Amino acid sequence: MGKRTKQYKKLMRSFEFLGFRTPYQVLMTSDILLDTLKLDLITLFEKTLSTKNLKPMITQCCIRALYDKNHGPNRDPAVAAAIERAKTFERRRCGHLMDEDAKSERECMLSVVDPKGNGQNKFRYIVATQDEELRNRLRSVVPTPLMYVRRSVVILEPMAEASAKVRAREELAK
Ligand SMILES: [Zn+2]
């Protein structure tokens, strides 16, 4: 087993200690889909998370962001391909479709992962996004495993400090 595989396995065990269970729910933003059309993204996620048991998901706003890009004479055929892939995922209802102002993907994801705005990843989502600012904000939502893709490699970030503190506290309480 490769060094990275071992490291990720250990990391996911730490997250399981904090309540993650398979099937892991992996929420994606549109950017990661657009960046990985040539990759077998779900298989890469399965390898990264050491499980065949995961549920790819996308929020209504994130798939809408793709539909919004899919018109006009200069539209990128990659967008249509990303939509086809996104359609195979479970749709996460976020309740924003009727909002007067469309939510940005970032806002949508923050409200879905941390519905009460109290820094808790209530439903134990794993988030895969190329949006650095979103990952940055989610580091203080505990506990949230964060993934992104760089040069065709899926990266699972080390546990953020906020989550690591919770884990240390719970371990002491055992
Ligand atoms: Zn939404």
mmCIF file with all atom_site columns, C-alpha atoms and ligand atoms in Angstrom:
data_model
loop_
_atom_site.group_PDB
_atom_site.id
_atom_site.type_symbol
_atom_site.label_atom_id
_atom_site.label_alt_id
_atom_site.label_comp_id
_atom_site.label_asym_id
_atom_site.label_entity_id
_atom_site.label_seq_id
_atom_site.pdbx_PDB_ins_code
_atom_site.Cartn_x
_atom_site.Cartn_y
_atom_site.Cartn_z
_atom_site.occupancy
_atom_site.B_iso_or_equiv
_atom_site.pdbx_formal_charge
_atom_site.auth_seq_id
_atom_site.auth_comp_id
_atom_site.auth_asym_id
_atom_site.auth_atom_id
_atom_site.pdbx_PDB_model_num
ATOM   1   C  CA . MET A 1 1   ? 0.000   0.000  0.000   1.00 0.00 ? 1   MET A CA 1
ATOM   2   C  CA . GLY A 1 2   ? 1.365   3.406  -0.973  1.00 0.00 ? 2   GLY A CA 1
ATOM   3   C  CA . LYS A 1 3   ? 2.337   5.935  1.636   1.00 0.00 ? 3   LYS A CA 1
ATOM   4   C  CA . ARG A 1 4   ? -0.386  8.318  0.632   1.00 0.00 ? 4   ARG A CA 1
ATOM   5   C  CA . THR A 1 5   ? -3.045  5.575  0.668   1.00 0.00 ? 5   THR A CA 1
ATOM   6   C  CA . LYS A 1 6   ? -2.048  4.676  4.216   1.00 0.00 ? 6   LYS A CA 1
ATOM   7   C  CA . GLN A 1 7   ? -2.069  8.290  5.273   1.00 0.00 ? 7   GLN A CA 1
ATOM   8   C  CA . TYR A 1 8   ? -5.542  8.856  3.797   1.00 0.00 ? 8   TYR A CA 1
ATOM   9   C  CA . LYS A 1 9   ? -6.892  5.676  5.371   1.00 0.00 ? 9   LYS A CA 1
ATOM   10  C  CA . LYS A 1 10  ? -5.717  6.852  8.741   1.00 0.00 ? 10  LYS A CA 1
ATOM   11  C  CA . LEU A 1 11  ? -7.208  10.263 8.126   1.00 0.00 ? 11  LEU A CA 1
ATOM   12  C  CA . MET A 1 12  ? -10.612 8.787  7.249   1.00 0.00 ? 12  MET A CA 1
ATOM   13  C  CA . ARG A 1 13  ? -10.489 6.650  10.384  1.00 0.00 ? 13  ARG A CA 1
ATOM   14  C  CA . SER A 1 14  ? -10.079 9.878  12.325  1.00 0.00 ? 14  SER A CA 1
ATOM   15  C  CA . PHE A 1 15  ? -13.108 11.301 10.557  1.00 0.00 ? 15  PHE A CA 1
ATOM   16  C  CA . GLU A 1 16  ? -15.075 8.120  11.282  1.00 0.00 ? 16  GLU A CA 1
ATOM   17  C  CA . PHE A 1 17  ? -14.252 8.678  14.909  1.00 0.00 ? 17  PHE A CA 1
ATOM   18  C  CA . LEU A 1 18  ? -16.074 12.000 14.454  1.00 0.00 ? 18  LEU A CA 1
ATOM   19  C  CA . GLY A 1 19  ? -19.192 10.375 13.036  1.00 0.00 ? 19  GLY A CA 1
ATOM   20  C  CA . PHE A 1 20  ? -18.530 9.726  9.336   1.00 0.00 ? 20  PHE A CA 1
ATOM   21  C  CA . ARG A 1 21  ? -20.041 6.506  8.022   1.00 0.00 ? 21  ARG A CA 1
ATOM   22  C  CA . THR A 1 22  ? -20.170 4.856  4.621   1.00 0.00 ? 22  THR A CA 1
ATOM   23  C  CA . PRO A 1 23  ? -21.689 5.466  2.222   1.00 0.00 ? 23  PRO A CA 1
ATOM   24  C  CA . TYR A 1 24  ? -19.720 8.677  2.378   1.00 0.00 ? 24  TYR A CA 1
ATOM   25  C  CA . GLN A 1 25  ? -21.689 11.589 0.972   1.00 0.00 ? 25  GLN A CA 1
ATOM   26  C  CA . VAL A 1 26  ? -19.434 13.544 -1.380  1.00 0.00 ? 26  VAL A CA 1
ATOM   27  C  CA . LEU A 1 27  ? -20.760 16.977 -2.330  1.00 0.00 ? 27  LEU A CA 1
ATOM   28  C  CA . MET A 1 28  ? -19.185 18.566 -5.391  1.00 0.00 ? 28  MET A CA 1
ATOM   29  C  CA . THR A 1 29  ? -19.147 22.034 -6.898  1.00 0.00 ? 29  THR A CA 1
ATOM   30  C  CA . SER A 1 30  ? -19.275 22.580 -10.663 1.00 0.00 ? 30  SER A CA 1
ATOM   31  C  CA . ASP A 1 31  ? -15.624 23.612 -10.988 1.00 0.00 ? 31  ASP A CA 1
ATOM   32  C  CA . ILE A 1 32  ? -14.271 20.211 -10.008 1.00 0.00 ? 32  ILE A CA 1
ATOM   33  C  CA . LEU A 1 33  ? -16.536 18.547 -12.580 1.00 0.00 ? 33  LEU A CA 1
ATOM   34  C  CA . LEU A 1 34  ? -15.366 20.901 -15.307 1.00 0.00 ? 34  LEU A CA 1
ATOM   35  C  CA . ASP A 1 35  ? -11.727 20.295 -14.387 1.00 0.00 ? 35  ASP A CA 1
ATOM   36  C  CA . THR A 1 36  ? -11.916 16.505 -14.412 1.00 0.00 ? 36  THR A CA 1
ATOM   37  C  CA . LEU A 1 37  ? -13.968 15.481 -17.439 1.00 0.00 ? 37  LEU A CA 1
ATOM   38  C  CA . LYS A 1 38  ? -11.194 13.283 -18.752 1.00 0.00 ? 38  LYS A CA 1
ATOM   39  C  CA . LEU A 1 39  ? -10.754 11.521 -15.425 1.00 0.00 ? 39  LEU A CA 1
ATOM   40  C  CA . ASP A 1 40  ? -12.742 8.752  -13.840 1.00 0.00 ? 40  ASP A CA 1
ATOM   41  C  CA . LEU A 1 41  ? -13.481 11.042 -10.938 1.00 0.00 ? 41  LEU A CA 1
ATOM   42  C  CA . ILE A 1 42  ? -15.601 8.725  -8.824  1.00 0.00 ? 42  ILE A CA 1
ATOM   43  C  CA . THR A 1 43  ? -13.052 5.905  -9.021  1.00 0.00 ? 43  THR A CA 1
ATOM   44  C  CA . LEU A 1 44  ? -10.376 8.374  -7.959  1.00 0.00 ? 44  LEU A CA 1
ATOM   45  C  CA . PHE A 1 45  ? -12.526 9.433  -5.010  1.00 0.00 ? 45  PHE A CA 1
ATOM   46  C  CA . GLU A 1 46  ? -13.055 5.780  -4.096  1.00 0.00 ? 46  GLU A CA 1
ATOM   47  C  CA . LYS A 1 47  ? -9.317  5.200  -4.074  1.00 0.00 ? 47  LYS A CA 1
ATOM   48  C  CA . THR A 1 48  ? -8.644  8.341  -2.086  1.00 0.00 ? 48  THR A CA 1
ATOM   49  C  CA . LEU A 1 49  ? -11.263 7.504  0.518   1.00 0.00 ? 49  LEU A CA 1
ATOM   50  C  CA . SER A 1 50  ? -10.476 3.750  0.527   1.00 0.00 ? 50  SER A CA 1
ATOM   51  C  CA . THR A 1 51  ? -14.063 2.692  -0.086  1.00 0.00 ? 51  THR A CA 1
ATOM   52  C  CA . LYS A 1 52  ? -16.321 1.616  -2.909  1.00 0.00 ? 52  LYS A CA 1
ATOM   53  C  CA . ASN A 1 53  ? -19.195 2.867  -0.885  1.00 0.00 ? 53  ASN A CA 1
ATOM   54  C  CA . LEU A 1 54  ? -19.718 6.532  -1.567  1.00 0.00 ? 54  LEU A CA 1
ATOM   55  C  CA . LYS A 1 55  ? -22.544 8.683  -2.753  1.00 0.00 ? 55  LYS A CA 1
ATOM   56  C  CA . PRO A 1 56  ? -21.666 11.470 -5.209  1.00 0.00 ? 56  PRO A CA 1
ATOM   57  C  CA . MET A 1 57  ? -23.959 14.443 -4.671  1.00 0.00 ? 57  MET A CA 1
ATOM   58  C  CA . ILE A 1 58  ? -24.545 17.902 -6.101  1.00 0.00 ? 58  ILE A CA 1
ATOM   59  C  CA . THR A 1 59  ? -26.774 20.704 -4.862  1.00 0.00 ? 59  THR A CA 1
ATOM   60  C  CA . GLN A 1 60  ? -29.485 22.248 -7.000  1.00 0.00 ? 60  GLN A CA 1
ATOM   61  C  CA . CYS A 1 61  ? -27.533 25.540 -7.178  1.00 0.00 ? 61  CYS A CA 1
ATOM   62  C  CA . CYS A 1 62  ? -24.297 23.834 -8.241  1.00 0.00 ? 62  CYS A CA 1
ATOM   63  C  CA . ILE A 1 63  ? -25.951 21.957 -11.103 1.00 0.00 ? 63  ILE A CA 1
ATOM   64  C  CA . ARG A 1 64  ? -27.827 25.120 -12.038 1.00 0.00 ? 64  ARG A CA 1
ATOM   65  C  CA . ALA A 1 65  ? -24.468 26.907 -12.312 1.00 0.00 ? 65  ALA A CA 1
ATOM   66  C  CA . LEU A 1 66  ? -23.620 24.414 -15.056 1.00 0.00 ? 66  LEU A CA 1
ATOM   67  C  CA . TYR A 1 67  ? -26.952 24.875 -16.840 1.00 0.00 ? 67  TYR A CA 1
ATOM   68  C  CA . ASP A 1 68  ? -26.439 28.659 -16.691 1.00 0.00 ? 68  ASP A CA 1
ATOM   69  C  CA . LYS A 1 69  ? -23.177 28.268 -18.600 1.00 0.00 ? 69  LYS A CA 1
ATOM   70  C  CA . ASN A 1 70  ? -24.662 25.965 -21.177 1.00 0.00 ? 70  ASN A CA 1
ATOM   71  C  CA . HIS A 1 71  ? -26.067 28.406 -23.674 1.00 0.00 ? 71  HIS A CA 1
ATOM   72  C  CA . GLY A 1 72  ? -24.951 30.939 -26.235 1.00 0.00 ? 72  GLY A CA 1
ATOM   73  C  CA . PRO A 1 73  ? -22.988 30.391 -29.434 1.00 0.00 ? 73  PRO A CA 1
ATOM   74  C  CA . ASN A 1 74  ? -19.637 30.214 -27.629 1.00 0.00 ? 74  ASN A CA 1
ATOM   75  C  CA . ARG A 1 75  ? -20.621 27.674 -25.074 1.00 0.00 ? 75  ARG A CA 1
ATOM   76  C  CA . ASP A 1 76  ? -18.014 25.152 -24.128 1.00 0.00 ? 76  ASP A CA 1
ATOM   77  C  CA . PRO A 1 77  ? -18.923 21.529 -24.996 1.00 0.00 ? 77  PRO A CA 1
ATOM   78  C  CA . ALA A 1 78  ? -17.232 20.572 -21.727 1.00 0.00 ? 78  ALA A CA 1
ATOM   79  C  CA . VAL A 1 79  ? -20.150 22.131 -19.892 1.00 0.00 ? 79  VAL A CA 1
ATOM   80  C  CA . ALA A 1 80  ? -22.654 19.756 -21.497 1.00 0.00 ? 80  ALA A CA 1
ATOM   81  C  CA . ALA A 1 81  ? -20.418 16.819 -20.597 1.00 0.00 ? 81  ALA A CA 1
ATOM   82  C  CA . ALA A 1 82  ? -20.186 18.033 -16.999 1.00 0.00 ? 82  ALA A CA 1
ATOM   83  C  CA . ILE A 1 83  ? -23.982 18.274 -16.862 1.00 0.00 ? 83  ILE A CA 1
ATOM   84  C  CA . GLU A 1 84  ? -24.323 14.688 -18.077 1.00 0.00 ? 84  GLU A CA 1
ATOM   85  C  CA . ARG A 1 85  ? -21.995 13.545 -15.329 1.00 0.00 ? 85  ARG A CA 1
ATOM   86  C  CA . ALA A 1 86  ? -23.711 15.661 -12.681 1.00 0.00 ? 86  ALA A CA 1
ATOM   87  C  CA . LYS A 1 87  ? -27.069 14.154 -13.642 1.00 0.00 ? 87  LYS A CA 1
ATOM   88  C  CA . THR A 1 88  ? -25.867 10.761 -12.431 1.00 0.00 ? 88  THR A CA 1
ATOM   89  C  CA . PHE A 1 89  ? -25.290 12.156 -8.926  1.00 0.00 ? 89  PHE A CA 1
ATOM   90  C  CA . GLU A 1 90  ? -27.835 12.373 -6.192  1.00 0.00 ? 90  GLU A CA 1
ATOM   91  C  CA . ARG A 1 91  ? -29.390 15.832 -6.214  1.00 0.00 ? 91  ARG A CA 1
ATOM   92  C  CA . ARG A 1 92  ? -29.181 17.558 -2.848  1.00 0.00 ? 92  ARG A CA 1
ATOM   93  C  CA . ARG A 1 93  ? -32.181 19.800 -2.391  1.00 0.00 ? 93  ARG A CA 1
ATOM   94  C  CA . CYS A 1 94  ? -30.946 23.034 -0.907  1.00 0.00 ? 94  CYS A CA 1
ATOM   95  C  CA . GLY A 1 95  ? -34.141 25.051 -0.958  1.00 0.00 ? 95  GLY A CA 1
ATOM   96  C  CA . HIS A 1 96  ? -32.653 27.962 -2.895  1.00 0.00 ? 96  HIS A CA 1
ATOM   97  C  CA . LEU A 1 97  ? -34.378 27.428 -6.221  1.00 0.00 ? 97  LEU A CA 1
ATOM   98  C  CA . MET A 1 98  ? -37.246 29.736 -5.371  1.00 0.00 ? 98  MET A CA 1
ATOM   99  C  CA . ASP A 1 99  ? -34.979 32.446 -3.962  1.00 0.00 ? 99  ASP A CA 1
ATOM   100 C  CA . GLU A 1 100 ? -35.231 35.715 -5.831  1.00 0.00 ? 100 GLU A CA 1
ATOM   101 C  CA . ASP A 1 101 ? -31.498 36.082 -6.068  1.00 0.00 ? 101 ASP A CA 1
ATOM   102 C  CA . ALA A 1 102 ? -29.641 33.012 -7.187  1.00 0.00 ? 102 ALA A CA 1
ATOM   103 C  CA . LYS A 1 103 ? -27.209 31.807 -4.555  1.00 0.00 ? 103 LYS A CA 1
ATOM   104 C  CA . SER A 1 104 ? -23.590 31.441 -5.538  1.00 0.00 ? 104 SER A CA 1
ATOM   105 C  CA . GLU A 1 105 ? -22.248 27.925 -5.303  1.00 0.00 ? 105 GLU A CA 1
ATOM   106 C  CA . ARG A 1 106 ? -20.123 29.014 -2.372  1.00 0.00 ? 106 ARG A CA 1
ATOM   107 C  CA . GLU A 1 107 ? -23.073 30.393 -0.428  1.00 0.00 ? 107 GLU A CA 1
ATOM   108 C  CA . CYS A 1 108 ? -25.166 27.359 -1.286  1.00 0.00 ? 108 CYS A CA 1
ATOM   109 C  CA . MET A 1 109 ? -22.526 24.898 -0.135  1.00 0.00 ? 109 MET A CA 1
ATOM   110 C  CA . LEU A 1 110 ? -21.930 26.748 3.124   1.00 0.00 ? 110 LEU A CA 1
ATOM   111 C  CA . SER A 1 111 ? -25.643 26.687 3.902   1.00 0.00 ? 111 SER A CA 1
ATOM   112 C  CA . VAL A 1 112 ? -25.971 22.987 3.071   1.00 0.00 ? 112 VAL A CA 1
ATOM   113 C  CA . VAL A 1 113 ? -22.879 21.832 4.953   1.00 0.00 ? 113 VAL A CA 1
ATOM   114 C  CA . ASP A 1 114 ? -23.436 24.100 7.950   1.00 0.00 ? 114 ASP A CA 1
ATOM   115 C  CA . PRO A 1 115 ? -27.226 24.613 7.923   1.00 0.00 ? 115 PRO A CA 1
ATOM   116 C  CA . LYS A 1 116 ? -27.404 26.343 11.287  1.00 0.00 ? 116 LYS A CA 1
ATOM   117 C  CA . GLY A 1 117 ? -24.344 28.505 10.718  1.00 0.00 ? 117 GLY A CA 1
ATOM   118 C  CA . ASN A 1 118 ? -22.815 27.252 13.959  1.00 0.00 ? 118 ASN A CA 1
ATOM   119 C  CA . GLY A 1 119 ? -19.722 25.668 12.453  1.00 0.00 ? 119 GLY A CA 1
ATOM   120 C  CA . GLN A 1 120 ? -21.070 22.099 12.458  1.00 0.00 ? 120 GLN A CA 1
ATOM   121 C  CA . ASN A 1 121 ? -21.125 19.768 9.474   1.00 0.00 ? 121 ASN A CA 1
ATOM   122 C  CA . LYS A 1 122 ? -24.449 18.365 10.588  1.00 0.00 ? 122 LYS A CA 1
ATOM   123 C  CA . PHE A 1 123 ? -24.935 15.743 7.880   1.00 0.00 ? 123 PHE A CA 1
ATOM   124 C  CA . ARG A 1 124 ? -21.287 14.734 7.649   1.00 0.00 ? 124 ARG A CA 1
ATOM   125 C  CA . TYR A 1 125 ? -20.599 15.756 4.078   1.00 0.00 ? 125 TYR A CA 1
ATOM   126 C  CA . ILE A 1 126 ? -17.251 15.355 2.397   1.00 0.00 ? 126 ILE A CA 1
ATOM   127 C  CA . VAL A 1 127 ? -16.684 18.347 0.116   1.00 0.00 ? 127 VAL A CA 1
ATOM   128 C  CA . ALA A 1 128 ? -14.826 18.209 -3.201  1.00 0.00 ? 128 ALA A CA 1
ATOM   129 C  CA . THR A 1 129 ? -14.207 21.625 -4.704  1.00 0.00 ? 129 THR A CA 1
ATOM   130 C  CA . GLN A 1 130 ? -11.592 23.583 -6.581  1.00 0.00 ? 130 GLN A CA 1
ATOM   131 C  CA . ASP A 1 131 ? -12.769 26.766 -4.833  1.00 0.00 ? 131 ASP A CA 1
ATOM   132 C  CA . GLU A 1 132 ? -9.972  27.583 -2.402  1.00 0.00 ? 132 GLU A CA 1
ATOM   133 C  CA . GLU A 1 133 ? -11.990 30.224 -0.625  1.00 0.00 ? 133 GLU A CA 1
ATOM   134 C  CA . LEU A 1 134 ? -14.788 27.722 0.001   1.00 0.00 ? 134 LEU A CA 1
ATOM   135 C  CA . ARG A 1 135 ? -12.331 25.166 1.361   1.00 0.00 ? 135 ARG A CA 1
ATOM   136 C  CA . ASN A 1 136 ? -10.856 27.859 3.531   1.00 0.00 ? 136 ASN A CA 1
ATOM   137 C  CA . ARG A 1 137 ? -14.272 28.736 4.982   1.00 0.00 ? 137 ARG A CA 1
ATOM   138 C  CA . LEU A 1 138 ? -15.136 25.066 5.508   1.00 0.00 ? 138 LEU A CA 1
ATOM   139 C  CA . ARG A 1 139 ? -12.006 24.477 7.572   1.00 0.00 ? 139 ARG A CA 1
ATOM   140 C  CA . SER A 1 140 ? -13.820 26.033 10.496  1.00 0.00 ? 140 SER A CA 1
ATOM   141 C  CA . VAL A 1 141 ? -16.920 23.877 9.948   1.00 0.00 ? 141 VAL A CA 1
ATOM   142 C  CA . VAL A 1 142 ? -16.190 20.719 11.915  1.00 0.00 ? 142 VAL A CA 1
ATOM   143 C  CA . PRO A 1 143 ? -15.571 18.064 10.898  1.00 0.00 ? 143 PRO A CA 1
ATOM   144 C  CA . THR A 1 144 ? -15.336 18.436 7.112   1.00 0.00 ? 144 THR A CA 1
ATOM   145 C  CA . PRO A 1 145 ? -13.038 16.315 4.933   1.00 0.00 ? 145 PRO A CA 1
ATOM   146 C  CA . LEU A 1 146 ? -11.970 18.452 1.963   1.00 0.00 ? 146 LEU A CA 1
ATOM   147 C  CA . MET A 1 147 ? -10.827 17.227 -1.433  1.00 0.00 ? 147 MET A CA 1
ATOM   148 C  CA . TYR A 1 148 ? -9.641  18.873 -4.623  1.00 0.00 ? 148 TYR A CA 1
ATOM   149 C  CA . VAL A 1 149 ? -7.860  17.845 -7.795  1.00 0.00 ? 149 VAL A CA 1
ATOM   150 C  CA . ARG A 1 150 ? -4.432  19.024 -8.844  1.00 0.00 ? 150 ARG A CA 1
ATOM   151 C  CA . ARG A 1 151 ? -2.689  17.730 -11.972 1.00 0.00 ? 151 ARG A CA 1
ATOM   152 C  CA . SER A 1 152 ? -5.120  14.796 -12.239 1.00 0.00 ? 152 SER A CA 1
ATOM   153 C  CA . VAL A 1 153 ? -4.479  13.749 -8.647  1.00 0.00 ? 153 VAL A CA 1
ATOM   154 C  CA . VAL A 1 154 ? -7.162  13.848 -5.963  1.00 0.00 ? 154 VAL A CA 1
ATOM   155 C  CA . ILE A 1 155 ? -5.867  15.455 -2.795  1.00 0.00 ? 155 ILE A CA 1
ATOM   156 C  CA . LEU A 1 156 ? -7.484  14.885 0.581   1.00 0.00 ? 156 LEU A CA 1
ATOM   157 C  CA . GLU A 1 157 ? -6.504  17.732 2.880   1.00 0.00 ? 157 GLU A CA 1
ATOM   158 C  CA . PRO A 1 158 ? -5.140  16.993 6.332   1.00 0.00 ? 158 PRO A CA 1
ATOM   159 C  CA . MET A 1 159 ? -7.720  17.456 9.074   1.00 0.00 ? 159 MET A CA 1
ATOM   160 C  CA . ALA A 1 160 ? -8.213  21.147 9.784   1.00 0.00 ? 160 ALA A CA 1
ATOM   161 C  CA . GLU A 1 161 ? -7.106  22.367 13.168  1.00 0.00 ? 161 GLU A CA 1
ATOM   162 C  CA . ALA A 1 162 ? -10.649 23.032 14.367  1.00 0.00 ? 162 ALA A CA 1
ATOM   163 C  CA . SER A 1 163 ? -11.645 19.407 13.680  1.00 0.00 ? 163 SER A CA 1
ATOM   164 C  CA . ALA A 1 164 ? -8.417  18.004 15.088  1.00 0.00 ? 164 ALA A CA 1
ATOM   165 C  CA . LYS A 1 165 ? -9.110  19.829 18.368  1.00 0.00 ? 165 LYS A CA 1
ATOM   166 C  CA . VAL A 1 166 ? -12.573 18.306 18.612  1.00 0.00 ? 166 VAL A CA 1
ATOM   167 C  CA . ARG A 1 167 ? -11.119 14.898 17.927  1.00 0.00 ? 167 ARG A CA 1
ATOM   168 C  CA . ALA A 1 168 ? -8.456  15.278 20.626  1.00 0.00 ? 168 ALA A CA 1
ATOM   169 C  CA . ARG A 1 169 ? -11.113 16.376 23.115  1.00 0.00 ? 169 ARG A CA 1
ATOM   170 C  CA . GLU A 1 170 ? -13.406 13.434 22.324  1.00 0.00 ? 170 GLU A CA 1
ATOM   171 C  CA . GLU A 1 171 ? -10.574 10.978 22.599  1.00 0.00 ? 171 GLU A CA 1
ATOM   172 C  CA . LEU A 1 172 ? -9.749  12.261 26.058  1.00 0.00 ? 172 LEU A CA 1
ATOM   173 C  CA . ALA A 1 173 ? -13.385 11.919 27.071  1.00 0.00 ? 173 ALA A CA 1
ATOM   174 C  CA . LYS A 1 174 ? -13.479 8.211  26.170  1.00 0.00 ? 174 LYS A CA 1
HETATM 175 ZN ZN . ZN  B 2 .   ? -28.538 26.024 -3.237  1.00 0.00 ? 1   ZN  B ZN 1
#
